[in-house]
C-alpha cells in the first residue's frame, strides 16, 4: 500500500504533522505502537505561540474546554475545597488572576513576568501567554481533528525496518495481524527520544549525558500535608507538589536511573519523595508515573534524504520550563507545509533543507537553557550563591524579558531575507475589519495556507500574489499594526515578507518571498 508520507509515532507531534499534511492535500498514514492513547502525566501547558497555532487549525473550543478543566483542578487544590467548581466560577477566577500570576518558571523560580509581554510582540487582544492544557487532553483533541480530516491512524502498529531509495521509502511494520510493508515518498520519525527511525537511519545524536533522575507522577498520598506546595529546592534535590491535585515531581542529582523501562513502583516513588523532602510521606497509590533525566541531545540534521525527524526523535532534554511539547509541535508546523509543497512538486527539494536550518538552532537553545536550569537547581552552597544572584537578576526588566522570550519561544526569528522588524517573527492573532465585519486573523488560517494581508488597499500588492492560489489574500484594516502596510504570513505563522507604510512597493520582493517559501505558482487542492 502506498501513501504520500508515513509518520511513525502518533503522539501530539505526529498527529499535528498529519493534520498539516492533510490540510495540504496529502495522504499521510500514522503508525503508533501503543494500542491506546498514552495517559502518562507529561506536559501540562502550552506557550502562546503553540496555542495560537492550534487555534488556527480549528482547535479553539477543545483548548478552551481543556484549559477550563485544568484551571478547576488547580483552583480546587489551592483552595482546599473538594467540591466541583462551576464553569462560571472557574472563568471568574481566571479573570481575577489574569495577568497577576507568573508566566512559567526558570529553574523553579516563578518570576517570569507576564507584564513584559507587550515587549515581545503579543497584542492585548491575542492569546494568553500560557495555556493550561495537559498533554493527554491535547492529544485527544488532535486525534479528533486528524480523524475528521481523513487521516489514517493505525494503533498497535510498530515500525521495525526501513529502506530508502531515490524515489521513496519502504517501511516494515509489525501489526496485530503480522508484519507488512508500506511504501511512501517520505518517512517522518515522530517516535520519541529513543526513536527507532533515528537509529535505523543512522542519524547522529550528539549531546550531553544525564546527571539526574527525575520522577513525575499523579499519586495518592496518605499524608499529603507533609509536603509543601509548589516548587521547593531542598538539600537533596528538588520537590514539586501541585499545581494539579496529586501531582508530585522529584529531582535527585545522583546520576541517571538504573532502569529506564520498567514501571515506576510505589516503593520507588515513595523513596524518592522521602529522600528529597526529608519527611516520611507515604504513597498509597500511583495513578500515573514516569521517569526522566536531563539527557540533552539533538540530531545534527533533521533530514537524511527521504527520512526526517521531528519532536523528541530529533532532540531530547529535561522538561524544565515546559518547552518540550512546544518545541516538538513547532517542528511539525514548520515541516508540514514544506514537505507538502515538495511532495506536490510545487517547491524544490531545497525547501526541506530550511527545516533543519530553522529548527535546529531553536532546539540547541532549549538544550542549553535546560542544562542551565539543572545547574541552578543542584544542591550545595555554591549553587545556592549562584541561584540567589540569578534570582536578583530576574528582577531586572531586560533579564526577565530575555528569559521570557527564550522559554516561551517569543525570541525565535528565522532568516527569511527581509529586514523589516517583524520579518521572521511569529505573527500573533489580531482583530481585523474585513468588508465591514469584525473578524480575527486566525479565521483565515484554518486551511493551513499562507496569508497575505493587504492593509493599505493596494491593488498592486494583491496583483503580485495572484499567481499563487495557495496564498489567501485578505484586504483588511486594523488599528493594531501601525508599522505594516502589507504582510505575508507563512503557514506556520511566521512573517515571510513585510511592507512598512510609506515605503514604495517593489513587486519583485514579494514575488521572491512567495517563490522562496511557496515554490512555483501551482494549484493547491485542500483536503
Short mmCIF file of C-alpha atoms in Angstrom, two decimals:
data_model
loop_
_atom_site.label_atom_id
_atom_site.label_comp_id
_atom_site.label_asym_id
_atom_site.label_seq_id
_atom_site.Cartn_x
_atom_site.Cartn_y
_atom_site.Cartn_z
CA UNK A 1 0.00 0.00 0.00
CA UNK A 2 1.35 3.44 -0.89
CA UNK A 3 0.96 6.77 0.91
CA UNK A 4 2.49 10.20 0.39
CA UNK A 5 4.07 10.18 3.85
CA UNK A 6 4.41 7.59 6.62
CA UNK A 7 4.56 9.12 10.11
CA UNK A 8 5.98 6.87 12.79
CA UNK A 9 4.55 7.99 16.12
CA UNK A 10 1.00 9.02 16.96
CA UNK A 11 1.66 11.43 19.80
CA UNK A 12 0.92 15.17 19.56
CA UNK A 13 3.79 15.88 17.15
CA UNK A 14 2.94 13.10 14.72
CA UNK A 15 -0.76 13.94 14.84
CA UNK A 16 -0.22 17.64 14.19
CA UNK A 17 2.12 16.84 11.31
CA UNK A 18 -0.54 14.56 9.83
CA UNK A 19 -3.10 17.35 10.14
CA UNK A 20 -0.80 19.79 8.37
CA UNK A 21 -0.15 17.35 5.53
CA UNK A 22 -3.82 16.51 5.16
CA UNK A 23 -4.80 20.18 5.02
CA UNK A 24 -2.34 20.48 2.16
CA UNK A 25 -4.00 17.68 0.19
CA UNK A 26 -1.62 14.81 1.04
CA UNK A 27 -2.47 11.27 2.17
CA UNK A 28 -0.41 10.50 5.29
CA UNK A 29 -0.65 7.40 7.45
CA UNK A 30 0.26 7.45 11.15
CA UNK A 31 1.55 4.24 12.73
CA UNK A 32 1.62 4.13 16.52
CA UNK A 33 2.90 1.22 18.62
CA UNK A 34 0.53 1.91 21.54
CA UNK A 35 -2.96 0.46 21.23
CA UNK A 36 -4.48 3.26 23.33
CA UNK A 37 -3.56 6.93 23.85
CA UNK A 38 -0.81 7.47 26.42
CA UNK A 39 -2.32 8.82 29.67
CA UNK A 40 1.03 9.17 31.44
CA UNK A 41 1.47 12.56 33.08
CA UNK A 42 3.70 14.71 30.88
CA UNK A 43 3.44 18.32 29.74
CA UNK A 44 0.79 20.43 31.43
CA UNK A 45 0.75 23.63 29.40
CA UNK A 46 1.39 25.24 26.03
CA UNK A 47 3.11 28.54 25.38
CA UNK A 48 1.23 31.24 23.48
CA UNK A 49 2.79 30.63 20.07
CA UNK A 50 1.78 26.97 20.02
CA UNK A 51 -1.64 27.69 21.46
CA UNK A 52 -2.30 30.24 18.73
CA UNK A 53 -1.10 27.85 16.05
CA UNK A 54 -3.55 25.19 17.24
CA UNK A 55 -6.41 27.68 17.39
CA UNK A 56 -5.63 28.48 13.75
CA UNK A 57 -6.15 24.83 12.93
CA UNK A 58 -9.64 24.71 14.37
CA UNK A 59 -8.95 23.63 17.97
CA UNK A 60 -10.11 26.77 19.80
CA UNK A 61 -13.10 25.13 21.54
CA UNK A 62 -11.17 22.00 22.52
CA UNK A 63 -8.30 24.00 24.03
CA UNK A 64 -10.71 26.26 25.92
CA UNK A 65 -12.57 23.27 27.39
CA UNK A 66 -9.34 21.51 28.36
CA UNK A 67 -7.96 24.64 29.99
CA UNK A 68 -11.15 25.17 31.97
CA UNK A 69 -10.88 21.62 33.31
CA UNK A 70 -7.25 22.22 34.33
CA UNK A 71 -7.99 25.56 35.97
CA UNK A 72 -10.76 23.96 38.05
CA UNK A 73 -8.35 21.31 39.30
CA UNK A 74 -5.68 23.85 40.20
CA UNK A 75 -8.07 26.19 41.97
CA UNK A 76 -9.54 23.28 43.91
CA UNK A 77 -6.09 22.30 45.13
CA UNK A 78 -5.11 25.82 46.16
CA UNK A 79 -8.47 26.48 47.87
CA UNK A 80 -8.59 23.12 49.63
CA UNK A 81 -12.22 22.77 48.57
CA UNK A 82 -13.05 19.29 47.25
CA UNK A 83 -16.38 20.34 45.72
CA UNK A 84 -16.55 20.76 41.95
CA UNK A 85 -16.43 24.35 40.72
CA UNK A 86 -18.85 25.52 38.06
CA UNK A 87 -17.65 26.78 34.69
CA UNK A 88 -18.80 30.29 35.58
CA UNK A 89 -16.91 30.24 38.89
CA UNK A 90 -13.75 28.97 37.20
CA UNK A 91 -13.94 31.58 34.45
CA UNK A 92 -14.43 34.32 37.06
CA UNK A 93 -11.39 33.09 38.98
CA UNK A 94 -9.35 33.05 35.78
CA UNK A 95 -10.32 36.67 35.06
CA UNK A 96 -9.49 37.68 38.63
CA UNK A 97 -5.98 36.29 38.47
CA UNK A 98 -5.29 37.08 34.79
CA UNK A 99 -2.03 38.97 34.45
CA UNK A 100 -1.14 38.54 38.13
CA UNK A 101 0.39 35.10 38.02
CA UNK A 102 3.91 34.45 36.69
CA UNK A 103 4.11 33.12 33.15
CA UNK A 104 6.09 29.99 33.93
CA UNK A 105 9.42 29.46 35.63
CA UNK A 106 13.14 29.19 35.11
CA UNK A 107 14.89 26.57 37.26
CA UNK A 108 11.84 26.51 39.52
CA UNK A 109 11.92 30.28 40.07
CA UNK A 110 8.46 31.65 39.23
CA UNK A 111 9.40 35.21 38.34
CA UNK A 112 8.84 35.30 34.59
CA UNK A 113 6.68 38.42 34.46
CA UNK A 114 3.72 38.49 32.08
CA UNK A 115 3.57 42.30 32.22
CA UNK A 116 6.55 42.36 29.90
CA UNK A 117 4.67 40.52 27.15
CA UNK A 118 3.88 43.76 25.32
CA UNK A 119 7.60 43.99 24.65
CA UNK A 120 7.72 40.62 22.88
CA UNK A 121 5.01 41.31 20.35
CA UNK A 122 1.84 39.80 21.84
CA UNK A 123 -1.09 42.18 21.25
CA UNK A 124 -3.54 42.68 24.10
CA UNK A 125 -6.27 41.08 22.00
CA UNK A 126 -4.21 37.93 21.41
CA UNK A 127 -3.99 34.60 23.22
CA UNK A 128 -2.89 34.28 26.85
CA UNK A 129 0.84 33.60 27.19
CA UNK A 130 0.39 30.25 28.88
CA UNK A 131 -2.43 27.83 28.06
CA UNK A 132 -3.04 25.17 30.72
CA UNK A 133 -3.78 22.10 28.61
CA UNK A 134 -2.44 18.71 29.80
CA UNK A 135 -0.86 16.62 27.07
CA UNK A 136 -3.44 13.77 27.16
CA UNK A 137 -6.28 16.24 26.55
CA UNK A 138 -4.33 17.90 23.76
CA UNK A 139 -3.64 14.53 22.15
CA UNK A 140 -7.34 13.63 22.28
CA UNK A 141 -8.21 16.90 20.52
CA UNK A 142 -5.59 16.28 17.84
CA UNK A 143 -6.84 12.73 17.26
CA UNK A 144 -10.37 14.02 16.79
CA UNK A 145 -9.21 16.67 14.31
CA UNK A 146 -6.94 14.30 12.37
CA UNK A 147 -9.59 11.61 12.00
CA UNK A 148 -12.16 14.20 10.92
CA UNK A 149 -9.79 15.25 8.14
CA UNK A 150 -9.42 11.65 6.97
CA UNK A 151 -6.01 10.81 8.41
CA UNK A 152 -5.47 7.06 8.75
CA UNK A 153 -4.26 6.28 12.28
CA UNK A 154 -3.08 2.71 12.91
CA UNK A 155 -2.71 1.86 16.60
CA UNK A 156 -0.81 -1.21 17.72
CA UNK A 157 1.47 -0.99 14.68
CA UNK A 158 5.22 -0.76 15.27
CA UNK A 159 7.87 0.24 12.70
CA UNK A 160 10.63 -2.37 12.65
CA UNK A 161 12.58 -1.63 9.47
CA UNK A 162 13.04 0.82 6.63
CA UNK A 163 14.84 1.07 3.31
CA UNK A 164 15.00 4.30 1.36
CA UNK A 165 15.93 4.90 -2.26
CA UNK A 166 15.85 7.83 -4.66
CA UNK A 167 12.08 7.60 -5.11
CA UNK A 168 10.79 6.89 -1.63
CA UNK A 169 10.90 4.76 1.50
CA UNK A 170 9.74 1.19 2.14
CA UNK A 171 8.75 0.66 5.76
CA UNK A 172 8.34 -2.69 7.53
CA UNK A 173 5.63 -2.68 10.18
CA UNK A 174 4.71 -5.24 12.80
CA UNK A 175 0.92 -5.07 13.16
CA UNK A 176 -1.71 -7.03 15.07
CA UNK A 177 -2.08 -9.40 12.10
CA UNK A 178 1.62 -9.79 11.42
CA UNK A 179 4.33 -7.97 9.50
CA UNK A 180 3.64 -5.96 6.37
CA UNK A 181 5.21 -3.24 4.24
CA UNK A 182 4.23 0.35 3.46
CA UNK A 183 5.58 2.45 0.62
CA UNK A 184 5.71 6.24 0.76
CA UNK A 185 7.54 9.17 -0.73
CA UNK A 186 8.80 10.23 2.70
CA UNK A 187 9.03 8.90 6.26
CA UNK A 188 8.97 11.15 9.31
CA UNK A 189 10.08 9.82 12.67
CA UNK A 190 7.97 11.31 15.46
CA UNK A 191 8.60 8.29 17.65
CA UNK A 192 10.17 9.81 20.74
CA UNK A 193 13.54 10.20 22.37
CA UNK A 194 14.60 6.62 21.72
CA UNK A 195 13.41 6.84 18.12
CA UNK A 196 13.60 3.66 16.06
CA UNK A 197 13.53 5.74 12.88
CA UNK A 198 16.53 7.78 14.00
CA UNK A 199 18.53 4.70 14.95
CA UNK A 200 17.72 2.67 11.83
CA UNK A 201 18.54 5.58 9.54
CA UNK A 202 21.85 6.36 11.25
CA UNK A 203 21.27 9.97 12.32
CA UNK A 204 23.95 11.16 14.71
CA UNK A 205 22.71 12.39 18.06
CA UNK A 206 25.40 14.42 19.85
CA UNK A 207 24.92 15.99 23.26
CA UNK A 208 25.50 15.52 26.98
CA UNK A 209 24.84 12.53 29.23
CA UNK A 210 22.31 12.68 32.09
CA UNK A 211 23.22 13.68 35.63
CA UNK A 212 19.83 13.41 37.33
CA UNK A 213 16.95 11.05 37.97
CA UNK A 214 13.54 12.67 37.89
CA UNK A 215 10.12 11.30 38.72
CA UNK A 216 6.79 12.87 37.83
CA UNK A 217 3.58 11.28 39.00
CA UNK A 218 -0.05 11.57 39.89
CA UNK A 219 -0.18 9.75 43.20
CA UNK A 220 -2.50 9.29 46.16
CA UNK A 221 -0.66 10.20 49.38
CA UNK A 222 -1.68 9.03 52.84
CA UNK A 223 -0.41 12.27 54.37
CA UNK A 224 -0.14 15.00 51.70
CA UNK A 225 0.07 17.68 54.41
CA UNK A 226 3.69 16.62 54.95
CA UNK A 227 4.70 18.06 51.56
CA UNK A 228 4.98 21.80 50.95
CA UNK A 229 3.09 23.02 47.91
CA UNK A 230 4.82 24.46 44.89
CA UNK A 231 8.46 24.18 43.84
CA UNK A 232 10.98 23.61 46.62
CA UNK A 233 14.75 23.25 46.39
CA UNK A 234 15.96 21.05 49.25
CA UNK A 235 19.40 19.92 50.47
CA UNK A 236 18.95 16.71 48.47
CA UNK A 237 17.22 17.82 45.28
CA UNK A 238 14.01 19.42 44.00
CA UNK A 239 10.49 18.70 45.18
CA UNK A 240 7.30 19.83 43.46
CA UNK A 241 3.78 19.34 44.77
CA UNK A 242 0.96 20.67 42.56
CA UNK A 243 -0.41 22.70 40.89
CA UNK A 244 -2.74 19.82 39.96
CA UNK A 245 -4.11 17.67 42.78
CA UNK A 246 -1.98 14.55 43.37
CA UNK A 247 0.84 15.75 41.08
CA UNK A 248 4.34 15.31 42.52
CA UNK A 249 7.77 15.71 40.94
CA UNK A 250 11.21 14.94 42.32
CA UNK A 251 14.73 15.54 41.04
CA UNK A 252 17.71 13.71 42.51
CA UNK A 253 21.24 14.65 41.47
CA UNK A 254 22.82 11.21 41.75
CA UNK A 255 23.02 10.15 38.11
CA UNK A 256 20.52 8.55 35.75
CA UNK A 257 18.16 5.76 36.82
CA UNK A 258 19.41 2.20 36.59
CA UNK A 259 16.14 1.17 34.94
CA UNK A 260 14.53 3.45 32.33
CA UNK A 261 11.96 0.97 31.03
CA UNK A 262 10.27 -0.67 33.99
CA UNK A 263 7.10 0.70 35.56
CA UNK A 264 7.60 3.15 38.42
CA UNK A 265 6.60 1.35 41.61
CA UNK A 266 5.01 2.78 44.75
CA UNK A 267 8.19 1.91 46.65
CA UNK A 268 10.43 3.73 44.14
CA UNK A 269 8.33 6.90 44.11
CA UNK A 270 7.96 6.90 47.88
CA UNK A 271 11.71 6.52 48.38
CA UNK A 272 12.38 9.43 46.04
CA UNK A 273 9.77 11.65 47.74
CA UNK A 274 11.18 10.86 51.17
CA UNK A 275 14.74 11.49 50.03
CA UNK A 276 14.13 14.94 48.55
CA UNK A 277 11.51 16.10 51.09
CA UNK A 278 13.19 14.85 54.25
CA UNK A 279 9.84 13.54 55.50
CA UNK A 280 8.31 10.09 55.95
CA UNK A 281 5.46 10.79 53.50
CA UNK A 282 3.63 7.64 52.39
CA UNK A 283 2.46 6.85 48.85
CA UNK A 284 -0.74 4.80 48.82
CA UNK A 285 -1.32 4.51 45.07
CA UNK A 286 0.19 5.61 41.75
CA UNK A 287 -2.28 6.85 39.15
CA UNK A 288 0.34 7.73 36.53
CA UNK A 289 4.11 7.99 36.76
CA UNK A 290 7.18 8.41 34.63
CA UNK A 291 10.92 8.78 34.99
CA UNK A 292 13.01 11.38 33.22
CA UNK A 293 16.61 12.58 33.02
CA UNK A 294 18.49 15.58 31.70
CA UNK A 295 19.95 13.72 28.74
CA UNK A 296 20.35 16.62 26.26
CA UNK A 297 20.93 15.76 22.60
CA UNK A 298 19.94 16.91 19.13
CA UNK A 299 20.45 15.36 15.72
CA UNK A 300 22.89 17.44 13.67
CA UNK A 301 20.48 17.28 10.74
CA UNK A 302 16.76 16.51 10.83
CA UNK A 303 16.83 15.08 7.33
CA UNK A 304 18.52 12.11 5.69
CA UNK A 305 17.33 12.10 2.08
CA UNK A 306 13.69 10.96 2.35
CA UNK A 307 13.66 10.35 6.11
CA UNK A 308 13.04 13.22 8.51
CA UNK A 309 12.79 13.64 12.29
CA UNK A 310 10.51 15.78 14.43
CA UNK A 311 9.86 16.25 18.14
CA UNK A 312 11.76 14.15 20.67
CA UNK A 313 13.07 11.96 17.85
CA UNK A 314 15.12 14.98 16.78
CA UNK A 315 16.02 16.37 20.21
CA UNK A 316 15.76 15.44 23.90
CA UNK A 317 16.26 17.46 27.07
CA UNK A 318 14.91 17.79 30.60
CA UNK A 319 11.32 19.05 30.93
CA UNK A 320 12.12 22.23 32.87
CA UNK A 321 10.50 25.38 31.57
CA UNK A 322 7.78 23.33 29.84
CA UNK A 323 9.45 23.69 26.45
CA UNK A 324 9.45 20.17 25.04
CA UNK A 325 5.89 19.94 23.74
CA UNK A 326 6.03 23.45 22.30
CA UNK A 327 9.34 22.65 20.61
CA UNK A 328 8.05 19.45 19.03
CA UNK A 329 4.78 20.96 17.81
CA UNK A 330 6.82 23.81 16.33
CA UNK A 331 8.76 21.22 14.33
CA UNK A 332 5.52 19.81 12.93
CA UNK A 333 4.22 23.24 11.98
CA UNK A 334 7.49 24.15 10.28
CA UNK A 335 7.82 20.88 8.40
CA UNK A 336 4.23 20.14 7.34
CA UNK A 337 3.65 22.75 4.65
CA UNK A 338 7.22 22.48 3.36
CA UNK A 339 7.01 18.71 2.94
CA UNK A 340 3.61 19.02 1.30
CA UNK A 341 4.89 21.58 -1.21
CA UNK A 342 7.78 19.29 -2.15
CA UNK A 343 5.60 16.18 -2.46
CA UNK A 344 3.15 18.08 -4.67
CA UNK A 345 6.01 19.24 -6.88
CA UNK A 346 5.22 22.85 -6.17
CA UNK A 347 8.54 23.54 -4.42
CA UNK A 348 12.05 22.27 -4.97
CA UNK A 349 13.74 19.77 -2.73
CA UNK A 350 15.87 22.53 -1.20
CA UNK A 351 12.84 23.82 0.72
CA UNK A 352 13.22 20.82 3.03
CA UNK A 353 16.74 21.96 3.88
CA UNK A 354 15.27 25.06 5.54
CA UNK A 355 13.57 22.76 8.07
CA UNK A 356 16.84 21.85 9.80
CA UNK A 357 18.28 25.32 9.21
CA UNK A 358 15.38 26.94 11.07
CA UNK A 359 14.52 24.42 13.75
CA UNK A 360 17.92 23.05 14.78
CA UNK A 361 19.12 26.34 16.35
CA UNK A 362 15.83 26.58 18.26
CA UNK A 363 16.41 23.11 19.73
CA UNK A 364 20.02 23.89 20.67
CA UNK A 365 18.82 26.94 22.55
CA UNK A 366 16.36 24.82 24.52
CA UNK A 367 19.05 22.24 25.27
CA UNK A 368 21.34 24.97 26.55
CA UNK A 369 18.80 26.66 28.81
CA UNK A 370 17.56 23.38 30.28
CA UNK A 371 21.18 22.46 31.13
CA UNK A 372 21.47 25.85 32.83
CA UNK A 373 18.30 25.19 34.81
CA UNK A 374 19.69 21.88 36.05
CA UNK A 375 22.84 23.68 37.18
CA UNK A 376 20.75 26.22 39.12
CA UNK A 377 18.72 23.50 40.84
CA UNK A 378 21.59 21.35 42.14
CA UNK A 379 22.19 21.07 45.88
CA UNK A 380 25.16 22.76 47.51
CA UNK A 381 26.29 26.10 48.91
CA UNK A 382 28.00 27.23 45.70
CA UNK A 383 24.84 26.63 43.67
CA UNK A 384 22.83 28.44 46.35
CA UNK A 385 25.00 31.52 45.95
CA UNK A 386 24.66 31.40 42.17
CA UNK A 387 20.91 30.82 42.39
CA UNK A 388 20.41 33.73 44.79
CA UNK A 389 22.30 36.02 42.42
CA UNK A 390 20.26 34.76 39.47
CA UNK A 391 17.00 35.43 41.35
CA UNK A 392 18.12 39.02 41.94
CA UNK A 393 18.97 39.42 38.25
CA UNK A 394 15.49 38.23 37.28
CA UNK A 395 14.12 41.44 38.83
CA UNK A 396 15.85 43.43 36.08
CA UNK A 397 13.48 44.16 33.20
CA UNK A 398 15.94 43.23 30.46
CA UNK A 399 16.88 39.93 32.11
CA UNK A 400 13.29 38.95 32.77
CA UNK A 401 12.22 39.76 29.22
CA UNK A 402 15.21 37.86 27.83
CA UNK A 403 14.29 34.73 29.79
CA UNK A 404 10.61 35.10 28.90
CA UNK A 405 11.45 35.30 25.20
CA UNK A 406 13.72 32.27 25.47
CA UNK A 407 11.45 29.93 27.44
CA UNK A 408 8.26 30.99 25.66
CA UNK A 409 9.80 30.89 22.19
CA UNK A 410 8.97 34.56 21.62
CA UNK A 411 12.57 35.30 20.69
CA UNK A 412 12.58 32.99 17.66
CA UNK A 413 13.43 34.86 14.47
CA UNK A 414 14.08 32.97 11.25
CA UNK A 415 16.25 34.37 8.48
CA UNK A 416 13.67 34.99 5.75
CA UNK A 417 15.69 37.51 3.75
CA UNK A 418 13.70 40.59 4.81
CA UNK A 419 14.91 43.39 7.10
CA UNK A 420 11.54 44.57 8.43
CA UNK A 421 11.43 44.30 12.24
CA UNK A 422 8.62 41.74 12.04
CA UNK A 423 10.22 39.58 9.36
CA UNK A 424 11.00 36.06 10.55
CA UNK A 425 8.98 36.52 13.76
CA UNK A 426 5.71 34.93 14.79
CA UNK A 427 2.61 36.87 13.76
CA UNK A 428 0.17 36.92 16.66
CA UNK A 429 -3.57 36.92 16.28
CA UNK A 430 -5.17 40.35 15.89
CA UNK A 431 -8.59 41.88 15.35
CA UNK A 432 -9.34 42.86 11.73
CA UNK A 433 -12.12 44.58 9.86
CA UNK A 434 -12.90 42.93 6.52
CA UNK A 435 -15.75 44.20 4.33
CA UNK A 436 -17.24 45.94 7.35
CA UNK A 437 -17.21 42.81 9.53
CA UNK A 438 -15.12 42.32 12.68
CA UNK A 439 -13.03 39.15 12.37
CA UNK A 440 -9.72 37.78 13.57
CA UNK A 441 -6.59 36.92 11.66
CA UNK A 442 -6.89 33.31 12.91
CA UNK A 443 -10.15 32.96 10.98
CA UNK A 444 -8.20 32.97 7.71
CA UNK A 445 -5.71 30.27 8.76
CA UNK A 446 -7.98 27.25 9.22
CA UNK A 447 -6.91 25.61 5.95
CA UNK A 448 -3.20 25.77 6.77
CA UNK A 449 -2.24 28.08 3.93
CA UNK A 450 -0.16 31.25 3.76
CA UNK A 451 -2.00 34.55 4.24
CA UNK A 452 -1.21 37.89 2.60
CA UNK A 453 -2.75 40.81 4.47
CA UNK A 454 -3.24 43.95 2.40
CA UNK A 455 -3.69 46.69 5.00
CA UNK A 456 -3.36 49.68 2.67
CA UNK A 457 -5.83 48.69 -0.05
CA UNK A 458 -3.07 48.16 -2.62
CA UNK A 459 -4.20 46.63 -5.90
CA UNK A 460 -0.52 46.19 -6.81
CA UNK A 461 0.15 44.04 -3.74
CA UNK A 462 -2.87 41.86 -4.45
CA UNK A 463 -1.95 41.52 -8.12
CA UNK A 464 1.60 40.40 -7.27
CA UNK A 465 0.21 37.40 -5.34
CA UNK A 466 -2.37 36.44 -7.93
CA UNK A 467 -0.18 33.67 -9.37
CA UNK A 468 -0.17 31.70 -6.11
CA UNK A 469 -3.55 30.07 -5.49
CA UNK A 470 -2.16 28.59 -2.26
CA UNK A 471 -1.99 32.09 -0.74
CA UNK A 472 -5.11 33.57 0.81
CA UNK A 473 -5.19 37.31 0.03
CA UNK A 474 -7.13 39.38 2.58
CA UNK A 475 -7.86 43.10 2.24
CA UNK A 476 -8.35 44.38 5.78
CA UNK A 477 -7.90 47.26 8.18
CA UNK A 478 -6.75 47.28 11.79
CA UNK A 479 -5.53 49.67 14.47
CA UNK A 480 -3.10 47.11 15.85
CA UNK A 481 -0.45 47.17 13.10
CA UNK A 482 0.69 50.76 12.56
CA UNK A 483 4.06 49.53 11.26
CA UNK A 484 2.60 47.47 8.40
CA UNK A 485 1.04 48.24 5.04
CA UNK A 486 1.12 44.60 3.97
CA UNK A 487 2.45 41.32 5.38
CA UNK A 488 2.90 37.76 4.10
CA UNK A 489 2.49 35.17 6.86
CA UNK A 490 3.74 31.64 6.20
CA UNK A 491 1.54 28.63 7.05
CA UNK A 492 3.47 28.13 10.30
CA UNK A 493 2.58 31.67 11.41
CA UNK A 494 5.94 33.36 10.79
CA UNK A 495 6.31 36.53 8.72
CA UNK A 496 7.96 35.89 5.34
CA UNK A 497 7.72 39.42 3.95
CA UNK A 498 6.55 42.79 5.24
CA UNK A 499 5.97 46.26 3.83
CA UNK A 500 6.09 49.36 6.01
CA UNK A 501 3.69 52.28 5.45
CA UNK A 502 5.10 54.96 3.18
CA UNK A 503 7.60 52.60 1.55
CA UNK A 504 7.24 52.17 -2.21
CA UNK A 505 6.04 48.68 -3.09
CA UNK A 506 8.52 46.63 -5.11
CA UNK A 507 6.67 43.63 -6.53
CA UNK A 508 9.91 41.71 -7.02
CA UNK A 509 10.45 41.47 -3.24
CA UNK A 510 7.05 39.89 -2.66
CA UNK A 511 7.48 37.60 -5.66
CA UNK A 512 10.85 36.49 -4.31
CA UNK A 513 9.34 35.69 -0.91
CA UNK A 514 6.45 33.77 -2.44
CA UNK A 515 8.79 31.79 -4.66
CA UNK A 516 11.27 31.04 -1.89
CA UNK A 517 8.72 29.77 0.61
CA UNK A 518 5.85 28.50 -1.52
CA UNK A 519 7.60 27.48 -4.71
CA UNK A 520 6.05 27.70 -8.14
CA UNK A 521 2.53 29.01 -8.60
CA UNK A 522 0.97 25.55 -8.65
CA UNK A 523 -2.69 24.99 -7.94
CA UNK A 524 -3.39 23.70 -4.44
CA UNK A 525 -6.24 21.31 -3.72
CA UNK A 526 -7.05 21.45 0.00
CA UNK A 527 -8.33 18.38 1.80
#
